[in-house]
mmCIF file of C-alpha atoms and ligand atoms in Angstrom:
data_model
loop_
_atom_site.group_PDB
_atom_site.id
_atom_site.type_symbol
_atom_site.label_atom_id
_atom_site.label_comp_id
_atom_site.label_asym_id
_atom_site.label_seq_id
_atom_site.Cartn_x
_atom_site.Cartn_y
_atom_site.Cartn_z
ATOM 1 C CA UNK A 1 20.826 70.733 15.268
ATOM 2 C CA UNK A 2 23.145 67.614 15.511
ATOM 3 C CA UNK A 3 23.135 65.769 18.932
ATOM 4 C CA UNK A 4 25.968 66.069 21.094
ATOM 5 C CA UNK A 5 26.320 64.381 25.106
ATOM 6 C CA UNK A 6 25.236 68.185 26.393
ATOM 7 C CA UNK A 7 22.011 67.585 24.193
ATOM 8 C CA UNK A 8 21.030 63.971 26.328
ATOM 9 C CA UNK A 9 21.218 66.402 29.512
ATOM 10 C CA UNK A 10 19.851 69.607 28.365
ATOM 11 C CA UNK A 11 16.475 67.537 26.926
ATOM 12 C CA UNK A 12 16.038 65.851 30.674
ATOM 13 C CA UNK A 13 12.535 66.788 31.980
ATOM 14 C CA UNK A 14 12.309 68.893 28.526
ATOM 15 C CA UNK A 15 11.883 67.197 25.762
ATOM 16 C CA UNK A 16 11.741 63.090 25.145
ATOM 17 C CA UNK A 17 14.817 61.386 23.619
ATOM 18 C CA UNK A 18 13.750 59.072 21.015
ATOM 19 C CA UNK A 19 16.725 56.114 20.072
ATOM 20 C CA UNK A 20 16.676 54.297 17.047
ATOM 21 C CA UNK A 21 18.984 51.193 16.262
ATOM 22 C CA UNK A 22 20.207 50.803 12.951
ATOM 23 C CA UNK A 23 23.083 48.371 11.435
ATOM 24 C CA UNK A 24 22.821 49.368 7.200
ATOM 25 C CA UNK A 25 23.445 52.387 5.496
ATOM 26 C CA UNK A 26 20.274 53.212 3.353
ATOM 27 C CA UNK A 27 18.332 52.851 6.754
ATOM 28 C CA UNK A 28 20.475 55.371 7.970
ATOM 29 C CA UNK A 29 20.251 57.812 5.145
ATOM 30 C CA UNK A 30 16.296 57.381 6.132
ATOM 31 C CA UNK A 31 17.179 58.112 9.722
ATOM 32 C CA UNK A 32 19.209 61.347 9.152
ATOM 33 C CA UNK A 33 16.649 62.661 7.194
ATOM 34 C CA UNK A 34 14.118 62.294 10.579
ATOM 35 C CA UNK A 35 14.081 63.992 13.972
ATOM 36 C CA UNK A 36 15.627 60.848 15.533
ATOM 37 C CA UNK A 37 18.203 62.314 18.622
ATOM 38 C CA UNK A 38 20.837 59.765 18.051
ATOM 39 C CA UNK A 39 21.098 56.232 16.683
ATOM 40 C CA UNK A 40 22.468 53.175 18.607
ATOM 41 C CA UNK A 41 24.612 50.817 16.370
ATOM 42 C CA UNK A 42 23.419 47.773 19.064
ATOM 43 C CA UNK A 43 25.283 44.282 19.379
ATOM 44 C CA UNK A 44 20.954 43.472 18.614
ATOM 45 C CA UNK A 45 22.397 42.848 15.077
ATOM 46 C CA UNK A 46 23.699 39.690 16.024
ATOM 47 C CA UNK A 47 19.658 38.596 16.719
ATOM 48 C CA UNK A 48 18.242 40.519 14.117
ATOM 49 C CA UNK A 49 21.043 41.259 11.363
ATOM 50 C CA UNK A 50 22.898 38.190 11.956
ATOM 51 C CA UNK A 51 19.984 35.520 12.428
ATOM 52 C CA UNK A 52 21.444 34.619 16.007
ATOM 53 C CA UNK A 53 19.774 33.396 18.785
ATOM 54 C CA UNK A 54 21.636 36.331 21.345
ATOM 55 C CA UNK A 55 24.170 38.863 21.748
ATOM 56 C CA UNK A 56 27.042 37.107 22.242
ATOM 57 C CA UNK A 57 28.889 36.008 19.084
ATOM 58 C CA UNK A 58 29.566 39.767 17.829
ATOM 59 C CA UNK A 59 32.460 41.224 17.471
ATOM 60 C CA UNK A 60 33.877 44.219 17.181
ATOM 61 C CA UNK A 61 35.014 44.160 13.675
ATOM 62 C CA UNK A 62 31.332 43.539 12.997
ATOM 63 C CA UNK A 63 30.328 45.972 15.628
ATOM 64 C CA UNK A 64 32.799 48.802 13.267
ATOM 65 C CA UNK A 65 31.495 47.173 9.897
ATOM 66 C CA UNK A 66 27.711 48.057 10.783
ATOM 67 C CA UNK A 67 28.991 51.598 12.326
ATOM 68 C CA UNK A 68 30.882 52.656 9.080
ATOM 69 C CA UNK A 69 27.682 51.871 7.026
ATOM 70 C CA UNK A 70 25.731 53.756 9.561
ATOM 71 C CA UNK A 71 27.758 56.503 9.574
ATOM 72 C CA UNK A 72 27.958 56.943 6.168
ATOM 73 C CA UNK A 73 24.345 56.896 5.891
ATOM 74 C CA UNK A 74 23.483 58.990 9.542
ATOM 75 C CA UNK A 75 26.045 61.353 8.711
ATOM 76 C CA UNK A 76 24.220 64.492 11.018
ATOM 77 C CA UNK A 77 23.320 61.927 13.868
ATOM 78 C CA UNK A 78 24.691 61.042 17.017
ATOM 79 C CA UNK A 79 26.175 57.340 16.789
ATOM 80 C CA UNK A 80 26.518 55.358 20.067
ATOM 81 C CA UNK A 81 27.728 51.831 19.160
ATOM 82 C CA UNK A 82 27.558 48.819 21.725
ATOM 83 C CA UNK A 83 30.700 47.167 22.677
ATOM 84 C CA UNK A 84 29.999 43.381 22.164
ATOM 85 C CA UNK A 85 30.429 40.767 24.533
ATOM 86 C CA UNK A 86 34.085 40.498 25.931
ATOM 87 C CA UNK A 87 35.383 43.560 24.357
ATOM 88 C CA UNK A 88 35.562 45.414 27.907
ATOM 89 C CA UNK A 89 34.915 43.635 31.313
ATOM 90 C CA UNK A 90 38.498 42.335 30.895
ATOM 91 C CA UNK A 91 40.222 45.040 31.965
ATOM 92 C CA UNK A 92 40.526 48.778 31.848
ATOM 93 C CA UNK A 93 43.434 48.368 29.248
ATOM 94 C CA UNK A 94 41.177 46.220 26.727
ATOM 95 C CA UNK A 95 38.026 48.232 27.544
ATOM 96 C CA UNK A 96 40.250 51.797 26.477
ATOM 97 C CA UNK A 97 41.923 50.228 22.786
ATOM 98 C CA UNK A 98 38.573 48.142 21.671
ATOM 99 C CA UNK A 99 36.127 51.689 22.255
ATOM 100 C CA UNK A 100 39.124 53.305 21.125
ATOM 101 C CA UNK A 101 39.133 50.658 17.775
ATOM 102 C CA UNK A 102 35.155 51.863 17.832
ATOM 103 C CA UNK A 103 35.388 55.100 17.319
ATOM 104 C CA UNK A 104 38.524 55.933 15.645
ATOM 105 C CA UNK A 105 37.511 52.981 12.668
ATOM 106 C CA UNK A 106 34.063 53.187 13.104
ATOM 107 C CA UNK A 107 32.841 56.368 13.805
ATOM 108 C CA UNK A 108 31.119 56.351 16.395
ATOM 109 C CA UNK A 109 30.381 59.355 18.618
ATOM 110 C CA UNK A 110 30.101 57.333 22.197
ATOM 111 C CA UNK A 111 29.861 53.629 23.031
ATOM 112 C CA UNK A 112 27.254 51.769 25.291
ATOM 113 C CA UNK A 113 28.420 49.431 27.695
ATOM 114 C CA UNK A 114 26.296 46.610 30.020
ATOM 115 C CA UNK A 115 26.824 46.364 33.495
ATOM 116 C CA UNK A 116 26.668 48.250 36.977
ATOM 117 C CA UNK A 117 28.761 49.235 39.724
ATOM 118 C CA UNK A 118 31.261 46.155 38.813
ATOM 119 C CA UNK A 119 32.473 48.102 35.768
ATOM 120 C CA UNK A 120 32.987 51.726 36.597
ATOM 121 C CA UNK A 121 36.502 51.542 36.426
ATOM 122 C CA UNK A 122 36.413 50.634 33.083
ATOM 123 C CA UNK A 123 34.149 53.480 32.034
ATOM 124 C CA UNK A 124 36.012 55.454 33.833
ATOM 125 C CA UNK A 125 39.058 54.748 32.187
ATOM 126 C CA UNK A 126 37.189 54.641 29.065
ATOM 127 C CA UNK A 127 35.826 58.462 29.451
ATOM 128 C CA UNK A 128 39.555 59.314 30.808
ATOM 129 C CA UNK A 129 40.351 58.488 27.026
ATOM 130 C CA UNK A 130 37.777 60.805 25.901
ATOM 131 C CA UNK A 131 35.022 58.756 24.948
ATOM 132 C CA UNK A 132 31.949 59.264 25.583
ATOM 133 C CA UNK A 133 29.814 55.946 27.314
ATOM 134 C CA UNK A 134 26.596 55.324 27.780
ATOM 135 C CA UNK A 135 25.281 53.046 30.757
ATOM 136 C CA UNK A 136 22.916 50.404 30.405
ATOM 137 C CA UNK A 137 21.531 48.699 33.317
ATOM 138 C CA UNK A 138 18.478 45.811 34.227
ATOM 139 C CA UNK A 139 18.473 43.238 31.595
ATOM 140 C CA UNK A 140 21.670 43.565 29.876
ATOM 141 C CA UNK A 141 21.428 40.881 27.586
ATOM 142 C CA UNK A 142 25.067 39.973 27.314
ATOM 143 C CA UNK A 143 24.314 38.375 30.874
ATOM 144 C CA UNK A 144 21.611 36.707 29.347
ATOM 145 C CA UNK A 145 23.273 33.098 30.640
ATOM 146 C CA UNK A 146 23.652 34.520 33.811
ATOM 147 C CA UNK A 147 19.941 35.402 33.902
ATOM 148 C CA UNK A 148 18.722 32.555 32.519
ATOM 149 C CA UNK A 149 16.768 33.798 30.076
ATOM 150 C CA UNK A 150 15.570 37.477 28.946
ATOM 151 C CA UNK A 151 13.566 38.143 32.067
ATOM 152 C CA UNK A 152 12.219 41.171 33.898
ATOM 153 C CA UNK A 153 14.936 42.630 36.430
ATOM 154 C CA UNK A 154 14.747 44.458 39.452
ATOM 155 C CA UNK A 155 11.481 42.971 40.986
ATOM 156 C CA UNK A 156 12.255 42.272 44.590
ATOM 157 C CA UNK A 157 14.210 44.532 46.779
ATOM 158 C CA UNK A 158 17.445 43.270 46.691
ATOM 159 C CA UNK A 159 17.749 43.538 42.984
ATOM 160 C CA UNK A 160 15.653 46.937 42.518
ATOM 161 C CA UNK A 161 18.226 48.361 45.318
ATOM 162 C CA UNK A 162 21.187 47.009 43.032
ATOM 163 C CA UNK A 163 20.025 48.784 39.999
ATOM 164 C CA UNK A 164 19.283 51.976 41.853
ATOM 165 C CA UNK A 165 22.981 51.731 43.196
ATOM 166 C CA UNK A 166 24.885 50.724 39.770
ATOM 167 C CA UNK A 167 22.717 53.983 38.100
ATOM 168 C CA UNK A 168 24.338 56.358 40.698
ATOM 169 C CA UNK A 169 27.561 54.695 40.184
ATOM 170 C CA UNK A 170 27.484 54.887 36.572
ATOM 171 C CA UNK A 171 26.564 58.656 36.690
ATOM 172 C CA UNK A 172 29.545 59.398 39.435
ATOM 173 C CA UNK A 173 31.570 57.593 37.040
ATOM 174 C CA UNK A 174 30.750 60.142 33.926
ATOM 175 C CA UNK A 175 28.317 58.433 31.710
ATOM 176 C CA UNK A 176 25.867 60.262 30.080
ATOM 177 C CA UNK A 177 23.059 58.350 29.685
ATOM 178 C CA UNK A 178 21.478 55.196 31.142
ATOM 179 C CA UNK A 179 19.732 52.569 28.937
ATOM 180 C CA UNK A 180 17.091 51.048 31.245
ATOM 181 C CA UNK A 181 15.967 47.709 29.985
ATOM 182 C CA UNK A 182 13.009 45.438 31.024
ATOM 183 C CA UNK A 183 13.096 46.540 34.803
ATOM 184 C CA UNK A 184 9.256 47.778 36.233
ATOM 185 C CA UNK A 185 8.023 51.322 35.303
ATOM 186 C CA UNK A 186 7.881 52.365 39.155
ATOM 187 C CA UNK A 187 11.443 51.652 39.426
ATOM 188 C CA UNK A 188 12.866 53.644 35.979
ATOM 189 C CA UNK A 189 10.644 56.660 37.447
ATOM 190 C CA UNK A 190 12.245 56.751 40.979
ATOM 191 C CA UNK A 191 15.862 55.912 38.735
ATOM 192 C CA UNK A 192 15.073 58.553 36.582
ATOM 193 C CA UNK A 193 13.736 61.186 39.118
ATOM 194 C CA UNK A 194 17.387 60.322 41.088
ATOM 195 C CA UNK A 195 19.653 61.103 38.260
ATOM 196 C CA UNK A 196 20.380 64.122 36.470
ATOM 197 C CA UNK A 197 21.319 62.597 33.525
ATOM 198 C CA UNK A 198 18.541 61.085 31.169
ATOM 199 C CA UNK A 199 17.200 57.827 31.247
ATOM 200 C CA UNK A 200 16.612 55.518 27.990
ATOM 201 C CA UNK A 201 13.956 53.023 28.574
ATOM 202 C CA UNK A 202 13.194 49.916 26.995
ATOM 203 C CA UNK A 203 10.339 47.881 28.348
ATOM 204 C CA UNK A 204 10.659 50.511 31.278
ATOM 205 C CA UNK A 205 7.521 52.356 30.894
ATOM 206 C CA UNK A 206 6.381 55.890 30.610
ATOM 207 C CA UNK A 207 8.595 57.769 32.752
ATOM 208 C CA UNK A 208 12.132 57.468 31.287
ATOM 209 C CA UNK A 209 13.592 60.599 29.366
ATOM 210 C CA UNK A 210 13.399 58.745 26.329
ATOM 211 C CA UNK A 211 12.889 55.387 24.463
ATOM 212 C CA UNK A 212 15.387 52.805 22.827
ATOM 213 C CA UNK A 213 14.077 50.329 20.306
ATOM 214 C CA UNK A 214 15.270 47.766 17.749
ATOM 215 C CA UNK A 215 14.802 49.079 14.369
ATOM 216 C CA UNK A 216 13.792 45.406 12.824
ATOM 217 C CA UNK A 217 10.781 45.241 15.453
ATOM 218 C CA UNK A 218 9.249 49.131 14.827
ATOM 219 C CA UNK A 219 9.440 48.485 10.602
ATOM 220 C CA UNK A 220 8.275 44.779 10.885
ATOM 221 C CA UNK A 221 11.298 43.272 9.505
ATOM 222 C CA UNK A 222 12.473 40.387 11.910
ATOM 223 C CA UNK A 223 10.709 36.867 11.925
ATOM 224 C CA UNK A 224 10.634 36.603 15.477
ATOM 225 C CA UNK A 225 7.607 37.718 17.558
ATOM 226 C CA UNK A 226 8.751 41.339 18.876
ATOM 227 C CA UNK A 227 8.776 41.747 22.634
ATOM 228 C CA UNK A 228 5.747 42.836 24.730
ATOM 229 C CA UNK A 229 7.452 45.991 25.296
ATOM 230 C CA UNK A 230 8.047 46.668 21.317
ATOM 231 C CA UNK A 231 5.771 47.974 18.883
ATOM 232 C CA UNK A 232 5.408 47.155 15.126
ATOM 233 C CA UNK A 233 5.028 51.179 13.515
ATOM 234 C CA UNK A 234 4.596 49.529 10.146
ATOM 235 C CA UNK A 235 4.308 46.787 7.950
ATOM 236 C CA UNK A 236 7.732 47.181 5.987
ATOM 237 C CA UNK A 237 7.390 42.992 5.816
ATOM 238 C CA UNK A 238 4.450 42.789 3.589
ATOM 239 C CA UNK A 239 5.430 45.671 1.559
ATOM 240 C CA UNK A 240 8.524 43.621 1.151
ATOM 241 C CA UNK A 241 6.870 40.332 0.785
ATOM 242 C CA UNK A 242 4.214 41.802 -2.040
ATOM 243 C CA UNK A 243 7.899 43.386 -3.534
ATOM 244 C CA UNK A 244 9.756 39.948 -4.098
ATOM 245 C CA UNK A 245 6.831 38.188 -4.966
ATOM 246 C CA UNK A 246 5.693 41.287 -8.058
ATOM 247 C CA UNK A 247 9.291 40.664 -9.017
ATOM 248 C CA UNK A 248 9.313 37.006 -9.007
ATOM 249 C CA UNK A 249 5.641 36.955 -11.164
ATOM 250 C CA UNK A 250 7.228 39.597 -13.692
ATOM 251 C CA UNK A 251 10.456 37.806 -14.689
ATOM 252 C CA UNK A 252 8.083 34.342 -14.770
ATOM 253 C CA UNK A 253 5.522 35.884 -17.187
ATOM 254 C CA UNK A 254 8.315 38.020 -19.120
ATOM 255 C CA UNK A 255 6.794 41.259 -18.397
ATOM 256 C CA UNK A 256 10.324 42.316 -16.945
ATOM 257 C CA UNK A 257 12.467 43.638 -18.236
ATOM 258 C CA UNK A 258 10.623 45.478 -20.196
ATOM 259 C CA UNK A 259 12.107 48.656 -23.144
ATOM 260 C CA UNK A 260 12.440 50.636 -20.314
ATOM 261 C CA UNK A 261 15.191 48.327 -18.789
ATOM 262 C CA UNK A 262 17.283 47.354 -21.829
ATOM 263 C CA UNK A 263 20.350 48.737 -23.402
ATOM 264 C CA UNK A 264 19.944 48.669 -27.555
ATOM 265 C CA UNK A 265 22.386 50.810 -29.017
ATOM 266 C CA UNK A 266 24.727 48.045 -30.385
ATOM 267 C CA UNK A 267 24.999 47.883 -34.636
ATOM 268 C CA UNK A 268 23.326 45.496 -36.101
ATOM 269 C CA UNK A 269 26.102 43.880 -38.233
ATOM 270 C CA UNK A 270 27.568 43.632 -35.114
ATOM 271 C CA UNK A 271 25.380 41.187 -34.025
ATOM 272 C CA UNK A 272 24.923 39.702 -37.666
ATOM 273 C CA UNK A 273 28.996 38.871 -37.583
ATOM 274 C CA UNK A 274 29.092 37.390 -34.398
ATOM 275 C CA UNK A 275 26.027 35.348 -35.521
ATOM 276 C CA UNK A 276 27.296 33.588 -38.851
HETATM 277 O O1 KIV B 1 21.721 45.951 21.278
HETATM 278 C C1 KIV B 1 20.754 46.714 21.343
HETATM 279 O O2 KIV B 1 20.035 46.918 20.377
HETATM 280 C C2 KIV B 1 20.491 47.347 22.633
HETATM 281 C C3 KIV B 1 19.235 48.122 22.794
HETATM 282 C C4 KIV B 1 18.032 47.539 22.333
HETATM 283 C C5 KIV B 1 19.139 48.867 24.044
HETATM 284 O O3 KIV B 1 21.295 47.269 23.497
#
């Protein structure tokens, strides 16, 4: 059964919600073939798709160009795409046309968006349009400058309290769903046991209502060491590695193409003309 909002709520304190990212299409035609509840087109394709060293240079034409693919790929799935960097703490105005842009020329089904109490109006005015947001709170890596680095949030009081506060806010304000990233485990349970909309962890422990990860880190297919909080599923890397280099030795020692891979139905005196 395809994923709608009402699914995130009805599988709170049910079932566990398990997010996938994904930027290309043939990945996607792999993920809507799995149980996966909903697929997250993140602005982590500027690190991972893109070669970047953060978030910040995406746009949303690229943000649309990876959702399309998706989409045509993840047809059954629910899409949530990220709006990129500057696309929405503007103003409520620019925040409403670039998740409108999203989803009416991308596809998606809801958009994520970074940041706390300070941007409920926009997600309010984005969900007054009739699109769906999700939250996503702790380290939001488009503050990455801000933070100084991609460090653990929400350690001493002050900051834990803020989080807590900016969750409540972002559920008063209609989203429905909270990405929790990097914060400690203690403080996604008490988050999560406060709201009664699910939680999405990511380096938040155990006791979120689901998990978020980067697609690249789970197959094995980025060149940077994954984060403590990842975990490498498979090796798609050496499977791709052994791949190239197979190909590479075949064309080398002529053993590709082989009569399997060539096209000989042309007439001989064909060939015999053109040859004199
Ligand atoms: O951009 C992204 O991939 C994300 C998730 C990892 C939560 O925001």
């Amino acid at each position: 059964m395809k994923t709608t909002i009402n699914t995130f709520k009805e599988k709170k304190s049910k079932e566990k919600i398990a997010i996938l990212t994904c930027y290309d299409y043939y990945t996607a035609t792999l993920m809507n073939n799995s149980d996966i509840d909903a697929i997250l087109i993140g602005d982590s394709l500027g690190n991972v798709f893109k070669g970047e060293g953060n978030t910040l240079a995406v746009t949303i034409d690229e943000i649309i160009y990876h959702t399309k693919a998706v989409k045509r790929g993840a047809f059954d799935k629910f899409i949530i795409s990220d709006m990129p960097f500057m696309s929405y703490k503007i103003s409520a105005k620019k925040s409403v046309i670039n998740a409108g842009k999203i989803v009416k020329y991308g596809g998606a089904d809801a958009v994520k968006m970074e940041g706390g109490v300070e941007i409920c109006n926009e997600i309010r005015a984005v969900i007054r349009a009739d699109i769906p947001v999700c939250g996503h709170l702790g380290l939001t890596p488009q503050a990455i400058n801000l933070f100084g680095g991609n460090k653990v949030q929400g350690k001493t009081y002050e900051k834990a309290k803020e989080i807590l506060e900016s969750a409540l806010a972002l559920e008063d304000a209609g989203v429905f769903a909270i990405v929790l990233e990097c914060i400690p485990q203690d403080l996604a349970k008490l988050i999560t046991e406060r709201l009664s909309i699910p939680t999405i962890g990511i380096g938040a422990g155990v006791y979120t209502d689901g998990q978020v990860l980067v697609v690249n880190d789970i197959l094995g297919t980025y060149d940077k060491t994954p984060p403590k909080f990842s975990k490498k599923f498979c090796n798609a890397d050496i499977e791709i590695k052994n791949g190239v280099e197979s190909y590479i030795r075949s064309v080398k020692e002529s053993s590709f193409p082989t009569s399997a891979n060539v096209f000989t139905s042309i007439d001989r005196d064909v060939i015999e003309k053109l040859d004199k």
